[in-house]
mmCIF file with all atom_site columns, C-alpha atoms in Angstrom:
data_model
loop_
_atom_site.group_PDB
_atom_site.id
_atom_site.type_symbol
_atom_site.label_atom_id
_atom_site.label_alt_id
_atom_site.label_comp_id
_atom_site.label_asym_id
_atom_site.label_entity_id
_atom_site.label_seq_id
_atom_site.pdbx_PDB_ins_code
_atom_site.Cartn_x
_atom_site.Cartn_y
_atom_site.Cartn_z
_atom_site.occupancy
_atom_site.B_iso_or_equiv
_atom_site.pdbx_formal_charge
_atom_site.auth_seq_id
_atom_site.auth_comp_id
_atom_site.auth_asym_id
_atom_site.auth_atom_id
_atom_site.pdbx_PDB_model_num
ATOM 1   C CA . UNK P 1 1   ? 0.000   0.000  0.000   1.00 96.00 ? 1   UNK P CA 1
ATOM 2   C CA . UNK P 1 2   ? 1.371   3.471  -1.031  1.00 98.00 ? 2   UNK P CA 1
ATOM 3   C CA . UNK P 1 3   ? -1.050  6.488  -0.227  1.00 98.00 ? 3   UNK P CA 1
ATOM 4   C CA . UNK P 1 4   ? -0.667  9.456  -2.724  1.00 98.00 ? 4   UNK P CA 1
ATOM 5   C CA . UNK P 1 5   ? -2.027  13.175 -2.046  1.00 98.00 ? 5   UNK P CA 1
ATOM 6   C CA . UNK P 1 6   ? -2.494  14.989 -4.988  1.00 96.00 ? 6   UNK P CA 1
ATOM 7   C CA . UNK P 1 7   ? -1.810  19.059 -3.925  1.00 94.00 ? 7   UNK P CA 1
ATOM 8   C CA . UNK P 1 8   ? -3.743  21.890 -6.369  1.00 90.00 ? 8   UNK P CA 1
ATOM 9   C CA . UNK P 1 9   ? -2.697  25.452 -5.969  1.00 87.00 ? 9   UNK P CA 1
ATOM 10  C CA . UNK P 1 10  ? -4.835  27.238 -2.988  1.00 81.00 ? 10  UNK P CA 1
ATOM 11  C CA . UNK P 1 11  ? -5.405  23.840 -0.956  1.00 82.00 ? 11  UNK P CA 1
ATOM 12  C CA . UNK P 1 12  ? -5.152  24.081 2.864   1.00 82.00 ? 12  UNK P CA 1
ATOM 13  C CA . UNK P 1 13  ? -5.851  20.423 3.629   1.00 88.00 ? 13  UNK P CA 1
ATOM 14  C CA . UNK P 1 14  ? -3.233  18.980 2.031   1.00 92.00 ? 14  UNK P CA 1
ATOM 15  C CA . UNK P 1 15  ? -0.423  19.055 4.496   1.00 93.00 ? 15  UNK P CA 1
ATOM 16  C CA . UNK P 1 16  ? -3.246  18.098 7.627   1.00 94.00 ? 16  UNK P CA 1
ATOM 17  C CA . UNK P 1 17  ? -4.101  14.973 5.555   1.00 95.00 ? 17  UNK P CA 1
ATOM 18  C CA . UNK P 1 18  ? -0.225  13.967 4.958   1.00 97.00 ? 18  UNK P CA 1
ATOM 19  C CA . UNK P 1 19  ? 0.566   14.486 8.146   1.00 96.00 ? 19  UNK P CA 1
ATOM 20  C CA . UNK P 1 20  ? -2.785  12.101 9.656   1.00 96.00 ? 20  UNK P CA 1
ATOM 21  C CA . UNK P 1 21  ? -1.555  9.587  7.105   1.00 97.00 ? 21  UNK P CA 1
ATOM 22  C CA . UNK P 1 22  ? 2.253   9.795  8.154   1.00 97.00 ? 22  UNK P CA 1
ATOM 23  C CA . UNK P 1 23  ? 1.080   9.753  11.965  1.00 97.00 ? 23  UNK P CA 1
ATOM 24  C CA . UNK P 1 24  ? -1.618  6.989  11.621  1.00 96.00 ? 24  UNK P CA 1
ATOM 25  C CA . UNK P 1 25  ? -0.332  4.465  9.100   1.00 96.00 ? 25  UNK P CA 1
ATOM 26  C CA . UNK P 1 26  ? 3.087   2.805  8.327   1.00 96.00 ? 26  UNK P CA 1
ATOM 27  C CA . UNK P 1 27  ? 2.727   3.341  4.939   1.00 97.00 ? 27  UNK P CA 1
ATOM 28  C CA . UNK P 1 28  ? 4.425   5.532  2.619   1.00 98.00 ? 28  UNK P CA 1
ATOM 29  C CA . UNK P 1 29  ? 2.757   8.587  1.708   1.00 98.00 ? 29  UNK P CA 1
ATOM 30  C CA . UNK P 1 30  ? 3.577   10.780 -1.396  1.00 98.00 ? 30  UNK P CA 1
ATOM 31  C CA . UNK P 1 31  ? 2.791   14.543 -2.467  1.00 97.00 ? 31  UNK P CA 1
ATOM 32  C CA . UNK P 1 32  ? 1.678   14.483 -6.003  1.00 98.00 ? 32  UNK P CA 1
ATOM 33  C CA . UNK P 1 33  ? 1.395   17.705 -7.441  1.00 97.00 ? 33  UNK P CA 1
ATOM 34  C CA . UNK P 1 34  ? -1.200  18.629 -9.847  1.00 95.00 ? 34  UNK P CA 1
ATOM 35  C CA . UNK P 1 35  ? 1.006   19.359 -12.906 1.00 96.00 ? 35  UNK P CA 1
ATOM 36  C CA . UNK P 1 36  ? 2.549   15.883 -13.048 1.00 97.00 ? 36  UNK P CA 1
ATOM 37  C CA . UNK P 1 37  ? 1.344   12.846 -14.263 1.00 97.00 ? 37  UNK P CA 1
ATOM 38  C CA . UNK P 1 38  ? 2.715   10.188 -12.572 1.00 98.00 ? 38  UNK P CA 1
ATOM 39  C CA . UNK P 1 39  ? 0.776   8.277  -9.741  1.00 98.00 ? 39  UNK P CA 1
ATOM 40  C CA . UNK P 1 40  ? 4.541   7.225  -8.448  1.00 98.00 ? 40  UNK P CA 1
ATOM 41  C CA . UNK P 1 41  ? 3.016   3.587  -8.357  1.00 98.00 ? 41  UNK P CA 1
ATOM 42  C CA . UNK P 1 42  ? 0.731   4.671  -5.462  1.00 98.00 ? 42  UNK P CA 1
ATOM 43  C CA . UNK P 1 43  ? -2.350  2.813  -4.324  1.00 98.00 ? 43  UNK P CA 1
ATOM 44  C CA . UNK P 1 44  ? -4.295  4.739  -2.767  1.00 98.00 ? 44  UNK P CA 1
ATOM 45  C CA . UNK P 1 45  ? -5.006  8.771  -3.906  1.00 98.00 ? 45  UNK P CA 1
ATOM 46  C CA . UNK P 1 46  ? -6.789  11.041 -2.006  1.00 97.00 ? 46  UNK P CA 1
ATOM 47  C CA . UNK P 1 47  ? -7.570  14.560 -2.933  1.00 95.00 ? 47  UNK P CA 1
ATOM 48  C CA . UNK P 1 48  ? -8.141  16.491 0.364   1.00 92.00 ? 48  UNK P CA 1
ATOM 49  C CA . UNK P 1 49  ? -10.388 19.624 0.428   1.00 82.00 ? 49  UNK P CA 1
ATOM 50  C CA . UNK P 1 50  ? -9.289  23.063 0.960   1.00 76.00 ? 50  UNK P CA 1
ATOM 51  C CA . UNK P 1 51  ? -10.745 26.361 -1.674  1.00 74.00 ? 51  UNK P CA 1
ATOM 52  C CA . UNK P 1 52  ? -8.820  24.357 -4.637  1.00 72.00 ? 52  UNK P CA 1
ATOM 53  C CA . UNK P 1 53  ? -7.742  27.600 -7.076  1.00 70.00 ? 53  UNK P CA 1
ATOM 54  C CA . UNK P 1 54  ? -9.774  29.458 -5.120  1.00 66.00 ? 54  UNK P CA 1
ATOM 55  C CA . UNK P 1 55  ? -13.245 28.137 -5.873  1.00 62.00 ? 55  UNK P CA 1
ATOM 56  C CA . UNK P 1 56  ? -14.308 31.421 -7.700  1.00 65.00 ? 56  UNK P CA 1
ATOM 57  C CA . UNK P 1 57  ? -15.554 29.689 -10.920 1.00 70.00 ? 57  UNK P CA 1
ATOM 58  C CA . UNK P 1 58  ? -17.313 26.334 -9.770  1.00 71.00 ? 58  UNK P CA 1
ATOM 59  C CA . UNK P 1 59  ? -15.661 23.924 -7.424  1.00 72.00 ? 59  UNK P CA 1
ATOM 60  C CA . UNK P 1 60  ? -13.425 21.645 -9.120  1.00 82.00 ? 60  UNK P CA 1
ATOM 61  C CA . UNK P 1 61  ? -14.035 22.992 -12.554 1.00 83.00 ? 61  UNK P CA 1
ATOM 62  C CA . UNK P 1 62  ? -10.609 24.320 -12.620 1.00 87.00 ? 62  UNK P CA 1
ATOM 63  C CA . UNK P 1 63  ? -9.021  21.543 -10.851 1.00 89.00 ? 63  UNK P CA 1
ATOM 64  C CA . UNK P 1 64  ? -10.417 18.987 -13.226 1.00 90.00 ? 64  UNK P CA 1
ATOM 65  C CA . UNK P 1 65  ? -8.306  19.904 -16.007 1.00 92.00 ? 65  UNK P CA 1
ATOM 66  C CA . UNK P 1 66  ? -5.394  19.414 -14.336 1.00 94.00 ? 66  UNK P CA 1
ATOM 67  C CA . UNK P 1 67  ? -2.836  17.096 -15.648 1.00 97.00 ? 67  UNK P CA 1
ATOM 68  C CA . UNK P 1 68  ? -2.845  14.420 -12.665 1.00 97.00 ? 68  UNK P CA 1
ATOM 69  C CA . UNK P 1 69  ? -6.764  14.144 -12.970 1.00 96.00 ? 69  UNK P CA 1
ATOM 70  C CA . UNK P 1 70  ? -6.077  12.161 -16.488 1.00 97.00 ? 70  UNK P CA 1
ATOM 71  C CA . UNK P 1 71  ? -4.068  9.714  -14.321 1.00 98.00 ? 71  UNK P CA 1
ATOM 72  C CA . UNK P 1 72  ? -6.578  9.785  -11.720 1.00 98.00 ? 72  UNK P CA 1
ATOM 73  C CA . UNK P 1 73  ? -9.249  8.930  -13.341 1.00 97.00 ? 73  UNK P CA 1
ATOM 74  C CA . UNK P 1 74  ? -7.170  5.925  -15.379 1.00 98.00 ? 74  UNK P CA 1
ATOM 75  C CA . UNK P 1 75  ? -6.139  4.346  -11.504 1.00 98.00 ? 75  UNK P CA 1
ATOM 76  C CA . UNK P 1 76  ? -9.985  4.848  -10.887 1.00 97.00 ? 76  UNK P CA 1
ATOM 77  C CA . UNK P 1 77  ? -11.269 2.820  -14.092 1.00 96.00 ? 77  UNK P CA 1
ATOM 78  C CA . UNK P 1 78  ? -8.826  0.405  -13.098 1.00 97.00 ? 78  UNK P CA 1
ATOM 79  C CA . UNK P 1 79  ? -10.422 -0.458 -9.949  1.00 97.00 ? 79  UNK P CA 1
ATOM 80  C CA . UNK P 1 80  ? -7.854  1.977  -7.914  1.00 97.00 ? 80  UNK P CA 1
ATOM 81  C CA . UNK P 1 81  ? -8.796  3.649  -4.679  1.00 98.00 ? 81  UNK P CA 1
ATOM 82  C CA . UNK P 1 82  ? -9.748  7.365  -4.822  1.00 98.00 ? 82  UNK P CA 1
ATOM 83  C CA . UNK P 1 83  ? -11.089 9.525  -2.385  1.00 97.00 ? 83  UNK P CA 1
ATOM 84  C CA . UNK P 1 84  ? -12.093 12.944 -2.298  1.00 94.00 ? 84  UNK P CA 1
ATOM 85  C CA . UNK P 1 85  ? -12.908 15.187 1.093   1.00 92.00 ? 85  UNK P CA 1
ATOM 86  C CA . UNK P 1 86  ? -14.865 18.546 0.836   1.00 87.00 ? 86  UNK P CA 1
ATOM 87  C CA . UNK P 1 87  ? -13.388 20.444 -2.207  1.00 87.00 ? 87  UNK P CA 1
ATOM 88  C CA . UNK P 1 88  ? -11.898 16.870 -3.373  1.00 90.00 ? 88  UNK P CA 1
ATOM 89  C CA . UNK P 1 89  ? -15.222 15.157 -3.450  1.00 91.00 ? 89  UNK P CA 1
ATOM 90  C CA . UNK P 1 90  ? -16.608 17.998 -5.615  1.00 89.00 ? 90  UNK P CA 1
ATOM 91  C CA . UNK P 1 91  ? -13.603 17.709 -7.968  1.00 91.00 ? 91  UNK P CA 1
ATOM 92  C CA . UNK P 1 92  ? -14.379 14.320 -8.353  1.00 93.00 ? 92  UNK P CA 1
ATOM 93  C CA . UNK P 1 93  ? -18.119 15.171 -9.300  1.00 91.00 ? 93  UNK P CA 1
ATOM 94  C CA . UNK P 1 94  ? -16.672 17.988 -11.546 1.00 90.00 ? 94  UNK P CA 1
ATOM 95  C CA . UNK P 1 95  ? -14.794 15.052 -13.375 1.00 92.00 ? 95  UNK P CA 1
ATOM 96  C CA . UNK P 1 96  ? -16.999 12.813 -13.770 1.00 93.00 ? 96  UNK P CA 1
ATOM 97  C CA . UNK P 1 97  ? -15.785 10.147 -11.699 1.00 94.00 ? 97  UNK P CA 1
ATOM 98  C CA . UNK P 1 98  ? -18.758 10.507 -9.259  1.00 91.00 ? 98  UNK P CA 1
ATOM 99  C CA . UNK P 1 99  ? -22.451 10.653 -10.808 1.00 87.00 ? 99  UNK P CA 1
ATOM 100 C CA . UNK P 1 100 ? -24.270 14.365 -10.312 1.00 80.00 ? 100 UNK P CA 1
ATOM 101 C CA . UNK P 1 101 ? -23.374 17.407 -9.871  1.00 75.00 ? 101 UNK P CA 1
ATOM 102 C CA . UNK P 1 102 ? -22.768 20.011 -7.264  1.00 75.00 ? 102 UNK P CA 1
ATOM 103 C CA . UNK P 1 103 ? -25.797 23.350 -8.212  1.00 73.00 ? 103 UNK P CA 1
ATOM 104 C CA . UNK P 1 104 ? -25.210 26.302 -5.716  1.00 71.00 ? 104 UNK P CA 1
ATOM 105 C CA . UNK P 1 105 ? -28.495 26.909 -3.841  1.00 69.00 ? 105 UNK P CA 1
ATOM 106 C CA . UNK P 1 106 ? -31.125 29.510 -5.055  1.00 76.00 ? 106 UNK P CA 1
ATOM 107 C CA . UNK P 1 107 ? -30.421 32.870 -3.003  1.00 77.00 ? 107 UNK P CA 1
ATOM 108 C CA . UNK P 1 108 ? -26.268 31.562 -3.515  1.00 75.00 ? 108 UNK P CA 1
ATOM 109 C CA . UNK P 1 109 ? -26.381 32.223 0.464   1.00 76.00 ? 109 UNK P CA 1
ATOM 110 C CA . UNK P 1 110 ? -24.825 29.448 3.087   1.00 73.00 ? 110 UNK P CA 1
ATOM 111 C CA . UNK P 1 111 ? -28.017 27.457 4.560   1.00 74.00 ? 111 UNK P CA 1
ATOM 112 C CA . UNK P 1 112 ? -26.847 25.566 7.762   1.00 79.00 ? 112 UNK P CA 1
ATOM 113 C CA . UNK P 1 113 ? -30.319 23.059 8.566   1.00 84.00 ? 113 UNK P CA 1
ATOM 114 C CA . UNK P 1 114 ? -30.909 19.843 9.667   1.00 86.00 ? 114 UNK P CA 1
ATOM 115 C CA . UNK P 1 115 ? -32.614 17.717 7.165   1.00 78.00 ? 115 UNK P CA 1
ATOM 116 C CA . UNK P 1 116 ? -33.799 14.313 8.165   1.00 80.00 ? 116 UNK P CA 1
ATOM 117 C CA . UNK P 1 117 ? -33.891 11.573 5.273   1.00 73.00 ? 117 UNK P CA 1
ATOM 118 C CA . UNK P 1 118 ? -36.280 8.725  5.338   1.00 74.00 ? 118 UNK P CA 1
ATOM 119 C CA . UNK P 1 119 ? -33.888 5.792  4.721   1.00 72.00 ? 119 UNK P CA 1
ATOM 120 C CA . UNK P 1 120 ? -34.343 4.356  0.899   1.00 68.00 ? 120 UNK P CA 1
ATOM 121 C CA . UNK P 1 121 ? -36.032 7.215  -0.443  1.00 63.00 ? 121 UNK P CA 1
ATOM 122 C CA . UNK P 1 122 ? -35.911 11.310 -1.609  1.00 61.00 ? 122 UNK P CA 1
ATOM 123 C CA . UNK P 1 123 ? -38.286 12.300 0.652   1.00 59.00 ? 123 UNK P CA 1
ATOM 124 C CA . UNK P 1 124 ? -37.448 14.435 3.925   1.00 54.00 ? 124 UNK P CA 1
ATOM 125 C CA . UNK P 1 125 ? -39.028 13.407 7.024   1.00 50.00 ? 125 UNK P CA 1
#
């Protein structure tokens, strides 16, 4: 097992997630930065949150094009392990390796609610 944690410009998660990886496993862990291409034979990728590029156009938009997400998405289709967190798991949305996509909410101001799902369906309990 070999984790890999791929780094965009303007993430601030990055270095937490390394260092809970380096502190909790025995296994090696490797920065990949976004403007390589090369996996470095890692197992496992992660792509932590943190305001990738900012987050000004659409989460992840931007990040999807860069070079390491062609890679990414290969290890995925190959049964690798990916996983995003926060701005990661809307990267992964943006391309296409997760089904949906992320809409900003009508009045595009923060909503903090409990909702309560009925297990099984769309409806709200």
């Amino acid at each position: 097992m070999k984790f890999g944690v791929v780094i965009f410009p303007g993430s601030n998660c990055d270095h937490d997630l390394i260092r809970v990886l380096n502190a909790y496993s025995s296994q090696p862990v490797v920065e990949l930065w976004h403007k390589d291409t090369d996996l470095q034979n890692c197992t496992h990728i992660f792509l932590p949150g943190g305001f990738t590029y900012g987050d000004y156009l659409r989460t992840g938009a931007i990040a999807k094009l860069s070079p390491i997400m062609e890679s990414v998405k290969k290890h995925a289709d190959n049964g690798g392990f990916v996983m995003g967190i926060c701005n990661g798991f809307q990267i992964l949305c943006e391309s296409g390796l997760l089904p949906g996509a992320l809409l900003r909410n009508t009045n595009r101001m923060f909503i903090c609610k409990n909702v309560y799902l009925k297990p099984g369906s769309n409806q709200t309990v």
